[in-house]
C-alpha positions in Angstrom: -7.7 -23.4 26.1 -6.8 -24.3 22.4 -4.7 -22.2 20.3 -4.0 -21.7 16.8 -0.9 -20.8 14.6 -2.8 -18.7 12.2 -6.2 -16.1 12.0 -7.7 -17.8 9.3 -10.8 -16.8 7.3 -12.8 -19.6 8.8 -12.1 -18.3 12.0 -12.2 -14.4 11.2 -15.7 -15.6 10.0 -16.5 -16.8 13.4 -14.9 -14.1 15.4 -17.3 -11.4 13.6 -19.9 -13.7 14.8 -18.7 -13.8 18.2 -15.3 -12.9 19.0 -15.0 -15.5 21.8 -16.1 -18.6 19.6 -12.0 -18.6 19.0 -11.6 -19.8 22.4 -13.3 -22.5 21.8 -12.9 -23.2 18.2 -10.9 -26.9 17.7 -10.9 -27.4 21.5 -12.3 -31.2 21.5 -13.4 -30.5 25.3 -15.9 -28.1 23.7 -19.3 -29.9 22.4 -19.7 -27.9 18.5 -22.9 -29.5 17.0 -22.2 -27.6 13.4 -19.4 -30.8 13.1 -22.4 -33.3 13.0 -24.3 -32.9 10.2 -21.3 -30.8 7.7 -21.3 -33.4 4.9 -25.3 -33.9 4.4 -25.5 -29.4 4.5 -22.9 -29.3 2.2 -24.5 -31.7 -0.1 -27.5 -30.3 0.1 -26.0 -26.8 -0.3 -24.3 -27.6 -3.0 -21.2 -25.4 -1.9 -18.4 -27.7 -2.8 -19.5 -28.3 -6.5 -19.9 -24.6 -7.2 -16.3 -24.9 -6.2 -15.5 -27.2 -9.0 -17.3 -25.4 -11.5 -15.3 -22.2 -10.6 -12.2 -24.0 -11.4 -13.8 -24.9 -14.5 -14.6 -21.4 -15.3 -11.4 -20.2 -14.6 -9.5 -22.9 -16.4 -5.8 -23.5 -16.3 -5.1 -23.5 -13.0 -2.7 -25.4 -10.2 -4.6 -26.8 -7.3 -2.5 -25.9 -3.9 -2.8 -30.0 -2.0 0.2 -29.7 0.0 -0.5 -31.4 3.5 0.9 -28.9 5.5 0.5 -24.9 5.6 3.9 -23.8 4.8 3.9 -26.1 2.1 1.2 -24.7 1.1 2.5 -21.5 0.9 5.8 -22.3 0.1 4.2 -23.7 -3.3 1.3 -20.8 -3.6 5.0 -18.1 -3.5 6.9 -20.6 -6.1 3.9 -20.3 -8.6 3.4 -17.0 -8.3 6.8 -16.3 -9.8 4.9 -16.9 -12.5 4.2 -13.6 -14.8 0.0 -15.0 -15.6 -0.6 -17.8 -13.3 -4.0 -19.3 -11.7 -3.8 -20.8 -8.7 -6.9 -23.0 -6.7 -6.4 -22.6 -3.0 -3.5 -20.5 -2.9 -2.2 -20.1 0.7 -0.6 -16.9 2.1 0.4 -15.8 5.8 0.9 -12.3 7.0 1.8 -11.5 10.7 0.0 -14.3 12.0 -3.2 -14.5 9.5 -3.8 -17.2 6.7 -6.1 -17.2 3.8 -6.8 -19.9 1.6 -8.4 -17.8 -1.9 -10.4 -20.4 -4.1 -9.1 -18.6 -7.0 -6.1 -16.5 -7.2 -5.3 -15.0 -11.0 -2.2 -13.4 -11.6 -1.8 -11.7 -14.9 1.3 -9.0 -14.9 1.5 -7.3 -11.9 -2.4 -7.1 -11.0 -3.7 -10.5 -8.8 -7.7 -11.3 -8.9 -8.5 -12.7 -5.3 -12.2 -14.5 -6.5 -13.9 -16.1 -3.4 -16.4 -18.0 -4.6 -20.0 -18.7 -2.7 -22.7 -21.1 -3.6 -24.8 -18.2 -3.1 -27.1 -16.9 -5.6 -27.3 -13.5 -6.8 -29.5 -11.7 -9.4 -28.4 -8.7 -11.3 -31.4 -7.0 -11.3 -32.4 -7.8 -7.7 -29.2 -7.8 -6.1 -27.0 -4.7 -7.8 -24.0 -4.1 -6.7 -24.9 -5.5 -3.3 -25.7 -1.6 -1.7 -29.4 -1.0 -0.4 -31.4 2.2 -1.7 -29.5 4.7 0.6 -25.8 3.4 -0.6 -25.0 1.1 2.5 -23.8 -2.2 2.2 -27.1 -4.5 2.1 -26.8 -6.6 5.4 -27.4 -10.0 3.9 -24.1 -9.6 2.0 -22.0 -8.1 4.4 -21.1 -11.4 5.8 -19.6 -12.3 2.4 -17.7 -9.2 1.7 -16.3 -9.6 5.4 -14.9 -12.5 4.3 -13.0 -11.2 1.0 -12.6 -8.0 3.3 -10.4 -10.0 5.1 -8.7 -11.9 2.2 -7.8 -9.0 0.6 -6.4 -7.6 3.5 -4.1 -10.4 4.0 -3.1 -10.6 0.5 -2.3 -7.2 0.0 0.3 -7.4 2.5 1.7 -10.5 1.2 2.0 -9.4 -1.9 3.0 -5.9 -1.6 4.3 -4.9 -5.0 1.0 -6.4 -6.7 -2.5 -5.0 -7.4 -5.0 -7.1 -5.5 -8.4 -6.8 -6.9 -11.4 -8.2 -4.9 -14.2 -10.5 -6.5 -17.4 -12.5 -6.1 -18.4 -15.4 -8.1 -21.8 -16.8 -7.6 -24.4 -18.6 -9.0 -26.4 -16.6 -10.8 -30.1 -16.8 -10.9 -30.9 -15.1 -14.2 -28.7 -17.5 -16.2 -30.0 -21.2 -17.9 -28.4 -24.1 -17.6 -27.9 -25.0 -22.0 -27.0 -28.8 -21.5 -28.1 -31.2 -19.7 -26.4 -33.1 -17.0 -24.3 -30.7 -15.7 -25.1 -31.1 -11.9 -24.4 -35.0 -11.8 -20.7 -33.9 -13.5 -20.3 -32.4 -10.0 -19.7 -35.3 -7.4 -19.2 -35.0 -3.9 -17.6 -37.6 -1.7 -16.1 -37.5 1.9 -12.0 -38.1 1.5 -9.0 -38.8 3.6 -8.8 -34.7 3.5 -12.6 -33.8 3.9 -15.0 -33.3 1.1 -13.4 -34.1 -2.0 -15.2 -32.9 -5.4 -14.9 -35.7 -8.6 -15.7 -33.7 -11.9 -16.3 -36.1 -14.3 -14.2 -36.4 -17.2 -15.3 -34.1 -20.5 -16.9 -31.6 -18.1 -15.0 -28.6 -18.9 -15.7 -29.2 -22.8 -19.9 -28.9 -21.9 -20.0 -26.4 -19.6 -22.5 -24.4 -21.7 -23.5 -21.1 -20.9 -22.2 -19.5 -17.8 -23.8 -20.5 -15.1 -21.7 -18.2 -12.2 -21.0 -14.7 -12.8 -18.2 -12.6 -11.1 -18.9 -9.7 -9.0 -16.1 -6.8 -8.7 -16.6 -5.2 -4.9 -13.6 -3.1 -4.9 -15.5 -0.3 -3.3 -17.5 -2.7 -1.0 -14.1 -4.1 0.4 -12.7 -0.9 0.8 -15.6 0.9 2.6 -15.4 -2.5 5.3 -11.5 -1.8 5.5 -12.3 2.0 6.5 -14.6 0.8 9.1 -14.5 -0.7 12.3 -15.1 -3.9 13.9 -16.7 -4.7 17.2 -14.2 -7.4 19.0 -16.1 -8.1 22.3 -16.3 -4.6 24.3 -13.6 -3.2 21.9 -14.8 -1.1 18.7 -11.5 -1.4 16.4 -10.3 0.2 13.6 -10.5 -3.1 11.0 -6.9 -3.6 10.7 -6.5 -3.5 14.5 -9.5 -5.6 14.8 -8.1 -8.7 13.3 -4.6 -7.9 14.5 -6.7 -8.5 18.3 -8.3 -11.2 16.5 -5.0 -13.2 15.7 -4.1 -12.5 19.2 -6.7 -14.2 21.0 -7.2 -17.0 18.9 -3.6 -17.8 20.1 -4.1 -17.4 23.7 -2.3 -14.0 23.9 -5.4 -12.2 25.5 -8.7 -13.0 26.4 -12.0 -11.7 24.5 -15.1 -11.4 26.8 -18.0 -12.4 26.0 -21.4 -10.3 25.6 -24.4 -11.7 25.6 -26.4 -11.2 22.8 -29.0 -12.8 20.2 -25.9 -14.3 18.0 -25.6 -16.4 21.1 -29.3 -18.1 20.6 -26.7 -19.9 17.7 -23.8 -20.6 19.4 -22.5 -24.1 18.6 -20.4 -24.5 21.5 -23.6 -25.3 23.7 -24.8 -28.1 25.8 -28.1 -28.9 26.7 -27.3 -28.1 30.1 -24.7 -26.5 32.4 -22.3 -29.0 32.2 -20.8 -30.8 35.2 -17.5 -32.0 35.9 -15.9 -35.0 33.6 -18.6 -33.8 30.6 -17.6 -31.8 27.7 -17.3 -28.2 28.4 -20.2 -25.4 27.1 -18.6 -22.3 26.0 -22.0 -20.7 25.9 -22.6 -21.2 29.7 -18.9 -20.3 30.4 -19.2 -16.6 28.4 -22.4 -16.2 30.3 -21.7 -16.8 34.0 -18.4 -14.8 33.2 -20.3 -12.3 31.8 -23.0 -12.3 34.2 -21.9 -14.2 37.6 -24.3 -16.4 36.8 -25.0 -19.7 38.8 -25.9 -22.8 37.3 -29.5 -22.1 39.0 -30.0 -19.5 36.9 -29.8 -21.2 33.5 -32.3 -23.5 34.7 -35.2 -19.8 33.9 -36.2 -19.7 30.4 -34.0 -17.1 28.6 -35.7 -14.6 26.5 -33.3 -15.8 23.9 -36.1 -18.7 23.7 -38.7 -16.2 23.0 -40.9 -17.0 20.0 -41.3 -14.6 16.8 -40.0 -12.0 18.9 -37.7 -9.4 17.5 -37.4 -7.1 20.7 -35.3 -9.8 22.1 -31.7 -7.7 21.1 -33.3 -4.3 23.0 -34.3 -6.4 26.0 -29.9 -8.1 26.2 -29.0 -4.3 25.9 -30.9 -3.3 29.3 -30.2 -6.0 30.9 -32.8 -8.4 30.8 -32.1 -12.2 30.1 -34.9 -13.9 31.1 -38.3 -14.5 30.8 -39.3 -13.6 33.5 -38.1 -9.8 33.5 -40.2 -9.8 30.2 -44.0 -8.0 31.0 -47.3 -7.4 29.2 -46.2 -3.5 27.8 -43.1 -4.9 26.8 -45.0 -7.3 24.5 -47.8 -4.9 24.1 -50.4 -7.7 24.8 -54.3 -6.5 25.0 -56.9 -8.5 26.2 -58.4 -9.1 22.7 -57.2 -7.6 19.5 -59.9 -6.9 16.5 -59.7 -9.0 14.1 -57.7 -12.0 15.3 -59.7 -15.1 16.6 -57.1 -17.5 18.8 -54.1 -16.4 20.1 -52.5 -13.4 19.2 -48.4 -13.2 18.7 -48.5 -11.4 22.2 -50.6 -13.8 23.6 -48.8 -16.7 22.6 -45.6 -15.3 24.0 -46.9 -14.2 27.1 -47.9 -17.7 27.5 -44.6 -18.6 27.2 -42.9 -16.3 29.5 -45.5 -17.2 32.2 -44.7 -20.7 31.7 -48.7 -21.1 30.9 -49.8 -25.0 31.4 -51.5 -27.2 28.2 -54.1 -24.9 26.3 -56.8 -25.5 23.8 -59.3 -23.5 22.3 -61.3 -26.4 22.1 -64.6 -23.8 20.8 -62.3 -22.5 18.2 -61.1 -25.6 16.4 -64.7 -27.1 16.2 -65.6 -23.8 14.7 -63.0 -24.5 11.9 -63.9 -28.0 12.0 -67.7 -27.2 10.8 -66.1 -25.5 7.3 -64.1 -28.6 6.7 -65.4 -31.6 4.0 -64.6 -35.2 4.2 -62.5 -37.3 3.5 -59.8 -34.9 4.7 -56.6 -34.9 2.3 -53.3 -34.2 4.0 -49.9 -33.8 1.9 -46.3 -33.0 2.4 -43.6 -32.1 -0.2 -40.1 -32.6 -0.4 -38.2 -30.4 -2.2 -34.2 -29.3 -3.6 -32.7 -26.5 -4.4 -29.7 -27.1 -6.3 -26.6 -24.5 -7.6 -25.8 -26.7 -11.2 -29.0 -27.7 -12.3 -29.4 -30.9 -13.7 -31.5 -30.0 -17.0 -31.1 -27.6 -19.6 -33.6 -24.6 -19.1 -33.9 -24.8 -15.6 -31.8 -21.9 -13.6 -29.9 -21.8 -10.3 -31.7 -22.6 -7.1 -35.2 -23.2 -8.6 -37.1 -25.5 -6.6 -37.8 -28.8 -7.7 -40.5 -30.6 -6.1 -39.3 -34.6 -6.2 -42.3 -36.1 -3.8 -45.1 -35.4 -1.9 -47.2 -38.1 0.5 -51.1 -38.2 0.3 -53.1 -39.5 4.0 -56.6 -39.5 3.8 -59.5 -39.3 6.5 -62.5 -40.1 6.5 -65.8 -38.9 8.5 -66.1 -41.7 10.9 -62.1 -41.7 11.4 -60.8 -44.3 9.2 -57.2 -43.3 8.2 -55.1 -44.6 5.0 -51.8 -43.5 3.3 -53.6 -42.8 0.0 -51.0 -42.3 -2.7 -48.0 -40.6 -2.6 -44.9 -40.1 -5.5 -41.2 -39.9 -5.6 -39.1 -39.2 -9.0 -35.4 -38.8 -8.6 -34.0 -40.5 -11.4 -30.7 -38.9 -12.6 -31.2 -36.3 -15.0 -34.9 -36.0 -14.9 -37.1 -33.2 -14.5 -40.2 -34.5 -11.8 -41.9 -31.2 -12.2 -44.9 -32.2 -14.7 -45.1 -35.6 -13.7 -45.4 -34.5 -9.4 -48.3 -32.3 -10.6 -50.1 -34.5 -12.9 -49.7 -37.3 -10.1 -50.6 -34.4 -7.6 -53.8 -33.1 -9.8 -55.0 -37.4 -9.8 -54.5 -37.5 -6.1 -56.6 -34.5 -5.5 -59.2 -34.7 -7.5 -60.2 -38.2 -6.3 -62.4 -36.4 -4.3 -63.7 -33.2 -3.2 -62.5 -33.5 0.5 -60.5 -30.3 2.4 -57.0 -30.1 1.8 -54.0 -29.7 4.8 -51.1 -28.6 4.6 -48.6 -27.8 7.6 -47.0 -24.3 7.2 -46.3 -22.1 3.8 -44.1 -24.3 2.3 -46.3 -26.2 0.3 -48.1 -22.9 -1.1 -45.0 -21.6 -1.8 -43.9 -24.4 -4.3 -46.8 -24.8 -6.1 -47.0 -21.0 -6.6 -43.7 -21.3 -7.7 -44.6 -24.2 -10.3 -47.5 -22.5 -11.3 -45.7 -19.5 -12.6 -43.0 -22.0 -14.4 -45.8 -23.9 -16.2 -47.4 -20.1 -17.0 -44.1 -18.8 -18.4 -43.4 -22.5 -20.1 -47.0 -23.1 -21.5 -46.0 -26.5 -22.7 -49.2 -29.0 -23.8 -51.6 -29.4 -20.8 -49.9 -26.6 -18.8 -53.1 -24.7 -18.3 -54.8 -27.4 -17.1 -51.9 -28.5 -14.3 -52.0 -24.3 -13.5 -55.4 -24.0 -13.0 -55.5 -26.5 -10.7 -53.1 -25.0 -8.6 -54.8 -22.0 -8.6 -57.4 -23.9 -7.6 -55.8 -25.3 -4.1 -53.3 -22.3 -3.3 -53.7 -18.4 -2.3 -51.5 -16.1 -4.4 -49.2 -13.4 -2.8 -51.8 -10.1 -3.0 -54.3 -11.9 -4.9 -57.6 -14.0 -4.0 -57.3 -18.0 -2.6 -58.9 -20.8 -4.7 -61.8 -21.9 -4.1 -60.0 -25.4 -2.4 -57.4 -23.3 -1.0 -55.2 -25.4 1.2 -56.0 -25.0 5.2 -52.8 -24.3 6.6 -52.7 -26.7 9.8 -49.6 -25.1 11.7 -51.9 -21.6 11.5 -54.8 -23.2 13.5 -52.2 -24.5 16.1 -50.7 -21.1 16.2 -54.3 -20.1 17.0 -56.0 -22.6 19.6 -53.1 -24.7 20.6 -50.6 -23.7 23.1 -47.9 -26.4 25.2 -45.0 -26.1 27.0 -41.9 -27.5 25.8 -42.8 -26.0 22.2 -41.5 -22.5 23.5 -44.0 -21.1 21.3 -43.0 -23.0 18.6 -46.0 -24.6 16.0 -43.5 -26.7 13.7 -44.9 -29.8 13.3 -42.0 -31.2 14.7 -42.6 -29.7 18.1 -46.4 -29.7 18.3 -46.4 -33.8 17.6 -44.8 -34.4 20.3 -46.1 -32.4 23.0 -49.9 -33.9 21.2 -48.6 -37.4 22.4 -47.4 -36.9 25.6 -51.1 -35.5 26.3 -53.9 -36.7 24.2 -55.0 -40.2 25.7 -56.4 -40.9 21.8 -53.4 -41.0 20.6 -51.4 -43.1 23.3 -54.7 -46.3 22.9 -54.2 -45.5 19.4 -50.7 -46.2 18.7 -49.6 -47.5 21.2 -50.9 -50.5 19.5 -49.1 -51.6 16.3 -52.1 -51.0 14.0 -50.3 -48.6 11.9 -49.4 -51.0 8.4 -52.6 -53.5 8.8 -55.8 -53.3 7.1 -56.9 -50.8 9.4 -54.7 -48.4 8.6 -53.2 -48.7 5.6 -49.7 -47.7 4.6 -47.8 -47.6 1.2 -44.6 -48.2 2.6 -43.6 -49.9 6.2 -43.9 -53.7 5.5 -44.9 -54.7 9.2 -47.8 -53.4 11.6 -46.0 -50.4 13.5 -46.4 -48.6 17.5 -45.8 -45.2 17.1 -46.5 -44.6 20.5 -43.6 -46.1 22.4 -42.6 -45.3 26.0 -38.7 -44.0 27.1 -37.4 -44.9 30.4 -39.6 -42.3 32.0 -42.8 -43.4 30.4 -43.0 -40.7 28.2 -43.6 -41.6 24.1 -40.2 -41.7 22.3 -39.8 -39.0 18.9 -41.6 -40.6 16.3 -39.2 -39.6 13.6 -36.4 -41.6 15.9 -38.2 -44.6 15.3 -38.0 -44.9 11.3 -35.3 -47.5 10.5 -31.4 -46.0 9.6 -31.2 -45.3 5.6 -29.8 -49.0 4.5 -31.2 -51.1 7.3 -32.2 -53.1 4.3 -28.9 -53.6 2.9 -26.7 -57.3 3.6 -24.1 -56.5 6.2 -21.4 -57.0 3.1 -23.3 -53.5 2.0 -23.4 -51.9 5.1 -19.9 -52.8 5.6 -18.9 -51.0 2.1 -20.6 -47.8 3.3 -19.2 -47.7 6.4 -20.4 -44.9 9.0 -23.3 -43.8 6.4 -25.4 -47.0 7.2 -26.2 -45.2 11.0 -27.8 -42.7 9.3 -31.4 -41.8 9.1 -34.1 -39.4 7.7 -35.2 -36.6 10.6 -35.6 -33.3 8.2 -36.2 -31.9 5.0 -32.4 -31.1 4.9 -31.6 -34.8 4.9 -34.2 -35.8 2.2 -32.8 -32.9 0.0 -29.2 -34.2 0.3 -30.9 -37.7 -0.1 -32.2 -36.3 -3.2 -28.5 -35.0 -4.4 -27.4 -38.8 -3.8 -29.9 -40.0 -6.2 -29.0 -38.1 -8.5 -25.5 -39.9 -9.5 -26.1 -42.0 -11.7 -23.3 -44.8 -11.1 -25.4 -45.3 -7.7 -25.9 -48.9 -7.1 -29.2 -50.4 -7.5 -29.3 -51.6 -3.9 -28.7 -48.7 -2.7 -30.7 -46.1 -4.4 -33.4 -48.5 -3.5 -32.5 -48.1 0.2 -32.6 -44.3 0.1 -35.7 -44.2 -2.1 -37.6 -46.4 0.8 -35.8 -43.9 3.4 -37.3 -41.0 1.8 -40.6 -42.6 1.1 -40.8 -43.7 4.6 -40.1 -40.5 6.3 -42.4 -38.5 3.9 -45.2 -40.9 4.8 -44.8 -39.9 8.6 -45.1 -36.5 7.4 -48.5 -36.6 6.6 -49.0 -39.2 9.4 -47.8 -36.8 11.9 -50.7 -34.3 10.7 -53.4 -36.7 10.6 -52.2 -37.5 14.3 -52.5 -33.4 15.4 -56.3 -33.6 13.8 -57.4 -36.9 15.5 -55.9 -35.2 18.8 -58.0 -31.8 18.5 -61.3 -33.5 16.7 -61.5 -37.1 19.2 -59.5 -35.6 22.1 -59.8 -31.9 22.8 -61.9 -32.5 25.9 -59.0 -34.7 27.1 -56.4 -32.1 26.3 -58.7 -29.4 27.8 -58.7 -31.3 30.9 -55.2 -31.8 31.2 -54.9 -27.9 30.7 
């Protein structure tokens, strides 16, 4: 079992998550899946260069780089001699607990301990962070655990000082007053980790304010009061991370309990791992929990349990499997007023059953009859950035960069109609995605798709922008979104969007999906069943004349056979990033040039790339073609679920 030196505030973090996660925490013989994708979430997160622009708020200070901890705080105690001092990354130890602050201010004899958060926070939403009865709201206790923690160590380090507790985070009501700001902030993996370039003149144009800085003296102090639950032990918070400090080094073992947190855990396999692989901590805290057997992790656990939020009641009496889950418990009827398709109970208790293939064939045609050719499918990709990258536009507003455009036809001729992508540095694609959007649309009077809220969501979002904006030709870009969207609490347009992932929610129901109607689960399950689509695309027609796309130079086989003979993940098949690139390029990029497009969290972190303007021109064309590629199977991927129900639903209702 690994062991560590020091509690940290890393590790504090993931001990109030699950106290036994600091068994396994740094243990290479445990698989962690939150290692393989850190650097594309914390580009697209934008955590690291809210960092920087911290340090630029709180100028003057001495970054702590010292390779080893007591260096660290060797260096951290020599500054602090200091009467005022700032200090990035100070390091202090008490009794066997280390915290890293990201900015420690000494002025006199009080210290400001400012953790800061890529977060966002709004003054008028957010308050001091207590709900309407004076409790701590629960989507910020995780954060004020964290400078709970600090504070705590701090304090005790510095004994004869005043240690005052903050927040800085990006704020939501404030504008960015220059432009450029978010390309100052550069991110790049380093010998160290993720390393932050600010480019030079930065702190001179930092404009308005773009974080603010939270005092939660009280909050801190109420947490330090309270208690902490450390597996079957409810401490007082002192003692807590005192037993804390102990296991992480071995001294005592913490047991685990299972519970929903563990639906998360990243020290998972797949499966119950056998001798030689790497170990599962999940399945170890569970069969010493439970005296579980490796057959019994082969039942669906209810922690699998769609949309379900009964699933913590269930752990607490006992019940970890599906199948200890009945009808009362989901309160299923046999039909419920109102609802045509499945039901949320339905749909569960399919799931819990282990229900076969099923299709409401009846129901789809039904919907069917109300649509109008050609059908229009499109997909967005989106960012959400901390810094923004023009002037006016505010933390964390969402800026819609591309969308892809299929189109269908009555007697089933597909083509990848238009699509658009805009991420040149510095630019704002908002008014030329909807004018491009608006021409795409209105090229006829067909049905439009979308799969899930996410598309309704931006354009509301744009449509109150361009309302509150009213620049030249606004009106006309917001009625049209009127036109295609519903509004929260208000009436849909009269081409509202069909939301596709709501009709397979309805009438479409496989197992493997466990419940699930992402896109990303109901594609697959469509080609391992729907003969259509296996004579289809098993051929490489995709690309020619007869079906069109804007994008993929040669004819492509999206249905392609594994070693078992079932169809591989579509998504797995779209080239790496720079598969374009000479191998003298690749080589310069090293490890990145693997890498491919699977989510909307990689094309958001593409996005953030593009957005450096020193990019070379090789390879912003590579990650352009990447993201234009994998959008295009986006909408591809819904065409394929509509030619499945509308040319195969017999089929599928067979198989079921």
């Amino acid at each position: 079992m690994a062991t560590h030196r020091y509690l940290t505030k890393s590790r504090f973090k993931l001990a109030t998550e699950c106290a036994t996660k600091l068994h396994y925490t740094g243990d290479p013989a445990y698989f962690n899946a939150r290692t393989e994708d850190s650097f594309l979430a914390a580009l697209a997160e934008g955590g690291f260069q809210v960092g920087g622009l911290a340090c630029l708020m709180v100028p003057g200070g001495t970054m702590i780089d010292a390779e080893s901890a007591d260096e660290q705080v060797a260096r951290t105690h020599e500054l602090l001699k200091q009467t005022n001092v700032v200090i990035y990354e100070a390091t202090l130890v008490h009794e066997g607990k280390l915290v890293r602050v990201d900015i420690l201010r000494k002025q006199g004899g009080t210290v400001d301990l400012i953790e800061v958060k890529a977060k966002s926070y709004s003054a008028s939403k957010d308050g001091d962070l207590r709900a309407t009865k004076g409790g701590i709201k629960s989507a910020w206790l995780p954060y004020l655990l964290d400078v709970a923690f600090q504070q705590h160590v701090v304090s005790r380090a510095l004994p004869d000082l005043k240690v005052r507790p903050w927040l800085m985070l990006a704020d939501k009501e404030a504008a960015a007053t220059v432009d450029g700001l978010g390309q100052a902030f550069k991110v790049r993996r380093g010998v160290r980790g993720v390393v932050v370039d600010i480019s030079p003149g930065t702190a001179e144009r930092l404009g308005a304010p773009l974080l603010c800085q939270i005092p939660v003296t009280s909050q801190v102090a109420e947490i330090q009061d309270g208690v902490l639950q450390v597996g079957h032990e409810v401490l007082p918070f002192s003692l807590a991370i005192d037993f804390m400090a102990r296991a992480g080094r071995g001294e005592v073992r913490v047991p685990g309990i299972p519970r929903i947190a563990c639906a998360q855990c990243e020290f998972k396999t797949a499966q119950v791992p056998v001798s030689g692989e790497l170990r599962s901590g999940f399945h170890e805290c569970w069969t010493a929990a439970l005296g579980w057997t490796r057959q019994d992790f082969e039942a669906p656990l209810v922690l699998q349990l769609w949309n379900s939020r009964r699933k913590a009641k269930w752990l607490a009496e006992g019940r970890y499997k599906l199948s200890q889950v009945n009808e009362e418990d989901l309160g299923l009827v046999d039909a419920e007023p109102g609802i045509e398709g499945l039901s949320t109970a339905q749909r569960q208790w399919m799931q819990c059953t282990d229900h076969p293939l099923w299709i409401d064939t009846a129901g789809l045609q039904r919907e069917m009859t109300t649509w109008r050719y050609p059908l229009n499918f499109i997909d967005f990709e989106t960012a959400m950035v901390p810094i923004p990258y023009q002037a006016g536009r505010r933390p964390y507003e969402v800026i819609a960069f591309q969308f892809s455009h299929h189109v269908m036809h009555e007697d089933g001729r597909v083509h990848h109609q238009t699509q658009f992508l805009d991420a040149s540095p510095g630019g704002d694609p908002t008014r030329p995605f909807m004018r491009a959007l608006k021409a795409a649309l209105e090229a006829n009077a067909g049905t439009v798709f979308r799969w899930s809220h996410h598309e309704n969501n931006v354009l509301s979002s744009m449509r109150n922008r361009l309302i509150e904006e009213d620049l030249p030709g606004d009106q006309n870009l917001a009625a049209f979104i009127q036109l295609i969207t519903h509004q929260s609490g208000g009436a849909a347009g009269a081409r509202n969007m069909v939301d596709l992932c709501e009709l397979s929610q309805r009438y479409f129901y496989a197992p493997g999906t466990r419940g699930s109607s992402s896109l990303k689960k109901v594609l697959p399950a469509l080609m391992r069943n729907s003969q259509f689509l296996r004579q289809t695309y098993s051929q490489a027609v995709y690309g020619t004349t007869a079906m069109p796309s804007l994008n993929l130079k040669d004819p492509v086989a999206w249905w392609v056979p594994d070693a078992q003979g079932q169809p591989l993940d579509p998504y797995g098949l779209l080239p790496p990033v720079f598969a374009d690139l000479s191998e003298e390029q690749q080589a310069e990029l090293g490890d990145e040039t693997q890498s491919g497009l699977k989510d909307g969290g990689a094309a958001m972190a593409a996005y953030a790339r593009l957005q450096q303007e020193e990019l070379p021109h090789a390879v912003r064309g590579a990650i352009e073609q990447a993201l234009l590629r994998y959008c295009e199977l986006d909408t591809l991927a819904m065409v394929m679920a509509v030619q499945a129900w509308r040319f195969d639903s017999e089929c599928l209702n067979e198989e079921a």
